[in-house]
Amino acid sequence: MIFRARQFEFFFPRPALVMGIVNVTPDSFSDGGKFLAVGAAVAHGLALVAQGAEILDLGGESTRPGAAPVSEAEELRRVIPVIAALVPQIQVPLSIDTRKPAVARAALQAGASIVNDVAAARGDAALWRAVAEFKAGYVVMHAQGPPLTMPEPPVYGDVVGEIGKFFDGQMETLQQVAGIAPEQVIFDPGIGFGKTLEHNLQLLAGLRSFTKKPRPLLLGVSRKSFIGKLLGAAVENRLPASLACATLAVAAGVRIIRTHDVAETVQAVRMAEAILSRKHELFD
Ligand code: 9MG
């Protein structure tokens, strides 16, 4: 299986990729406000690459439920100078986390290689055009609706089955309607996006049904609130549970782990992979 994002190519199977998070937002749930200045964001991105990140994910609008919407001009002002300064200094692809077609296009023009679309279900033709024109990578993340309008409480019959069908439908539409090649696509079940604690646990337990599909699976669990709900841990104390999820995810065939804690995740994932590469009876 190959993943192509502009000049970058990744051939799977290979060690899982760790995607480091760079938020240039005042209000993200875990690191809001820490990297708002261009210099601080660039330094953080470089530090994450030095720790072993093989993709960076840059976001200028918080996806936290209830977060204030950000104008296109403000989002551009936050992310474009960071991309322009960071991309010439790194050899790994930069992903732009945005729902806005104009931001996606401007980010690709500035040197981003992947569009991380947490609202892929809405099928935005202008965003798809930008991805297709630049031959960028495209993260298709599942969410029932945009953060502000997510149904409360979320309703699913069979959360794993429904999200599997969503991926299959997107795959066809992207190829036939949007001109986006399968090689450009990554799937992501969208842990925490319009899902209850029980849905999130069922998705994590059912990861194998997604990793059997012909596209790489990305998982974001880092410090998320479902961990707090299950274990009562404050956001700054959720690293152990995030690592437990990441290692089980890699054992289930997940190819990309999105995280705030790159060094720790790289170490945990490499250890899991070393064990899994031996003849084992772990899951018999
Ligand atoms: C932006 N963002 C926040 N959480 C995420 C997740 O789980 N996956 C992806 N692709 N993006 C996310």
mmCIF file of N, CA, C and O and ligand atoms in Angstrom, residues 19 21 23 29 57 61 63 97 116-118 139-141 188-193 218-221 224 258, ligand 1:
data_model
loop_
_atom_site.group_PDB
_atom_site.id
_atom_site.type_symbol
_atom_site.label_atom_id
_atom_site.label_comp_id
_atom_site.label_asym_id
_atom_site.label_seq_id
_atom_site.Cartn_x
_atom_site.Cartn_y
_atom_site.Cartn_z
ATOM 1 N N MET A 19 2.580 11.566 13.927
ATOM 2 C CA MET A 19 2.233 12.906 13.426
ATOM 3 C C MET A 19 2.189 13.844 14.633
ATOM 4 O O MET A 19 1.384 13.643 15.557
ATOM 5 N N ILE A 21 1.526 17.369 16.640
ATOM 6 C CA ILE A 21 0.513 18.434 16.574
ATOM 7 C C ILE A 21 1.133 19.790 16.875
ATOM 8 O O ILE A 21 1.801 19.963 17.899
ATOM 9 N N ASN A 23 -0.474 23.441 17.262
ATOM 10 C CA ASN A 23 -1.692 24.257 17.274
ATOM 11 C C ASN A 23 -1.336 25.732 17.402
ATOM 12 O O ASN A 23 -0.679 26.122 18.371
ATOM 13 N N PHE A 29 -7.859 22.472 23.339
ATOM 14 C CA PHE A 29 -8.155 21.947 24.688
ATOM 15 C C PHE A 29 -6.909 21.658 25.492
ATOM 16 O O PHE A 29 -6.920 21.736 26.708
ATOM 17 N N ASP A 57 1.207 18.284 11.914
ATOM 18 C CA ASP A 57 -0.170 18.699 11.632
ATOM 19 C C ASP A 57 -0.390 20.072 12.254
ATOM 20 O O ASP A 57 -0.375 20.218 13.472
ATOM 21 N N GLU A 61 -7.449 26.651 13.802
ATOM 22 C CA GLU A 61 -8.807 26.789 14.355
ATOM 23 C C GLU A 61 -9.072 25.584 15.238
ATOM 24 O O GLU A 61 -8.960 24.440 14.781
ATOM 25 N N THR A 63 -10.735 22.538 17.058
ATOM 26 C CA THR A 63 -11.857 21.651 16.728
ATOM 27 C C THR A 63 -12.569 21.187 17.996
ATOM 28 O O THR A 63 -13.444 20.311 17.941
ATOM 29 N N ASP A 97 -4.474 21.336 9.088
ATOM 30 C CA ASP A 97 -5.745 20.939 9.699
ATOM 31 C C ASP A 97 -6.714 22.106 9.504
ATOM 32 O O ASP A 97 -6.633 23.102 10.215
ATOM 33 N N ASN A 116 -5.802 17.882 6.302
ATOM 34 C CA ASN A 116 -6.471 17.097 7.347
ATOM 35 C C ASN A 116 -7.866 17.674 7.527
ATOM 36 O O ASN A 116 -8.032 18.755 8.087
ATOM 37 N N ASP A 117 -8.873 16.937 7.039
ATOM 38 C CA ASP A 117 -10.241 17.468 6.984
ATOM 39 C C ASP A 117 -11.111 16.764 8.024
ATOM 40 O O ASP A 117 -11.581 15.649 7.802
ATOM 41 N N VAL A 118 -11.324 17.447 9.159
ATOM 42 C CA VAL A 118 -12.132 16.832 10.225
ATOM 43 C C VAL A 118 -13.623 16.913 9.907
ATOM 44 O O VAL A 118 -14.435 16.386 10.658
ATOM 45 N N VAL A 139 -6.649 13.590 4.515
ATOM 46 C CA VAL A 139 -7.131 12.830 5.672
ATOM 47 C C VAL A 139 -8.643 12.971 5.751
ATOM 48 O O VAL A 139 -9.168 14.073 5.980
ATOM 49 N N VAL A 140 -9.332 11.867 5.538
ATOM 50 C CA VAL A 140 -10.795 11.822 5.600
ATOM 51 C C VAL A 140 -11.168 11.415 7.017
ATOM 52 O O VAL A 140 -11.148 10.242 7.373
ATOM 53 N N MET A 141 -11.467 12.412 7.852
ATOM 54 C CA MET A 141 -11.849 12.084 9.225
ATOM 55 C C MET A 141 -13.358 12.037 9.366
ATOM 56 O O MET A 141 -14.063 12.896 8.833
ATOM 57 N N ASP A 188 -9.673 8.110 8.972
ATOM 58 C CA ASP A 188 -9.542 8.383 10.406
ATOM 59 C C ASP A 188 -10.950 8.311 11.023
ATOM 60 O O ASP A 188 -11.846 9.030 10.573
ATOM 61 N N PRO A 189 -11.159 7.462 12.050
ATOM 62 C CA PRO A 189 -12.516 7.326 12.603
ATOM 63 C C PRO A 189 -12.964 8.520 13.443
ATOM 64 O O PRO A 189 -14.127 8.579 13.852
ATOM 65 N N GLY A 190 -12.064 9.468 13.728
ATOM 66 C CA GLY A 190 -12.494 10.683 14.430
ATOM 67 C C GLY A 190 -12.873 10.438 15.880
ATOM 68 O O GLY A 190 -13.982 10.790 16.324
ATOM 69 N N ILE A 191 -11.938 9.883 16.631
ATOM 70 C CA ILE A 191 -12.196 9.617 18.053
ATOM 71 C C ILE A 191 -12.539 10.946 18.753
ATOM 72 O O ILE A 191 -11.830 11.948 18.591
ATOM 73 N N GLY A 192 -13.649 10.929 19.487
ATOM 74 C CA GLY A 192 -14.048 12.114 20.263
ATOM 75 C C GLY A 192 -14.899 13.113 19.499
ATOM 76 O O GLY A 192 -15.396 14.072 20.093
ATOM 77 N N PHE A 193 -15.081 12.902 18.214
ATOM 78 C CA PHE A 193 -15.871 13.866 17.426
ATOM 79 C C PHE A 193 -17.314 13.386 17.344
ATOM 80 O O PHE A 193 -17.658 12.522 16.533
ATOM 81 N N LEU A 218 -5.372 6.548 10.272
ATOM 82 C CA LEU A 218 -4.771 7.494 11.221
ATOM 83 C C LEU A 218 -5.644 7.497 12.474
ATOM 84 O O LEU A 218 -6.871 7.410 12.379
ATOM 85 N N LEU A 219 -5.010 7.631 13.636
ATOM 86 C CA LEU A 219 -5.781 7.674 14.882
ATOM 87 C C LEU A 219 -5.290 8.833 15.735
ATOM 88 O O LEU A 219 -4.086 8.992 15.948
ATOM 89 N N GLY A 220 -6.243 9.621 16.248
ATOM 90 C CA GLY A 220 -5.927 10.701 17.181
ATOM 91 C C GLY A 220 -6.629 10.440 18.502
ATOM 92 O O GLY A 220 -7.867 10.459 18.562
ATOM 93 N N VAL A 221 -5.848 10.141 19.531
ATOM 94 C CA VAL A 221 -6.433 9.918 20.866
ATOM 95 C C VAL A 221 -5.773 10.823 21.901
ATOM 96 O O VAL A 221 -6.242 10.916 23.037
ATOM 97 N N LYS A 224 -7.226 13.097 24.900
ATOM 98 C CA LYS A 224 -8.636 13.458 24.636
ATOM 99 C C LYS A 224 -9.546 13.232 25.839
ATOM 100 O O LYS A 224 -9.233 12.467 26.746
ATOM 101 N N ARG A 258 -1.563 10.423 15.638
ATOM 102 C CA ARG A 258 -1.517 11.891 15.796
ATOM 103 C C ARG A 258 -1.406 12.202 17.282
ATOM 104 O O ARG A 258 -2.245 11.780 18.072
HETATM 105 C C1 9MG B 1 -7.594 18.248 14.349
HETATM 106 N N1 9MG B 1 -7.845 17.004 15.044
HETATM 107 C C2 9MG B 1 -8.162 16.854 16.365
HETATM 108 N N2 9MG B 1 -8.333 15.554 16.646
HETATM 109 C C3 9MG B 1 -8.135 14.872 15.488
HETATM 110 C C4 9MG B 1 -8.177 13.521 15.140
HETATM 111 O O1 9MG B 1 -8.492 12.578 16.017
HETATM 112 N N3 9MG B 1 -7.916 13.179 13.856
HETATM 113 C C5 9MG B 1 -7.614 14.139 12.934
HETATM 114 N N4 9MG B 1 -7.363 13.736 11.665
HETATM 115 N N5 9MG B 1 -7.559 15.446 13.219
HETATM 116 C C6 9MG B 1 -7.815 15.798 14.473
#
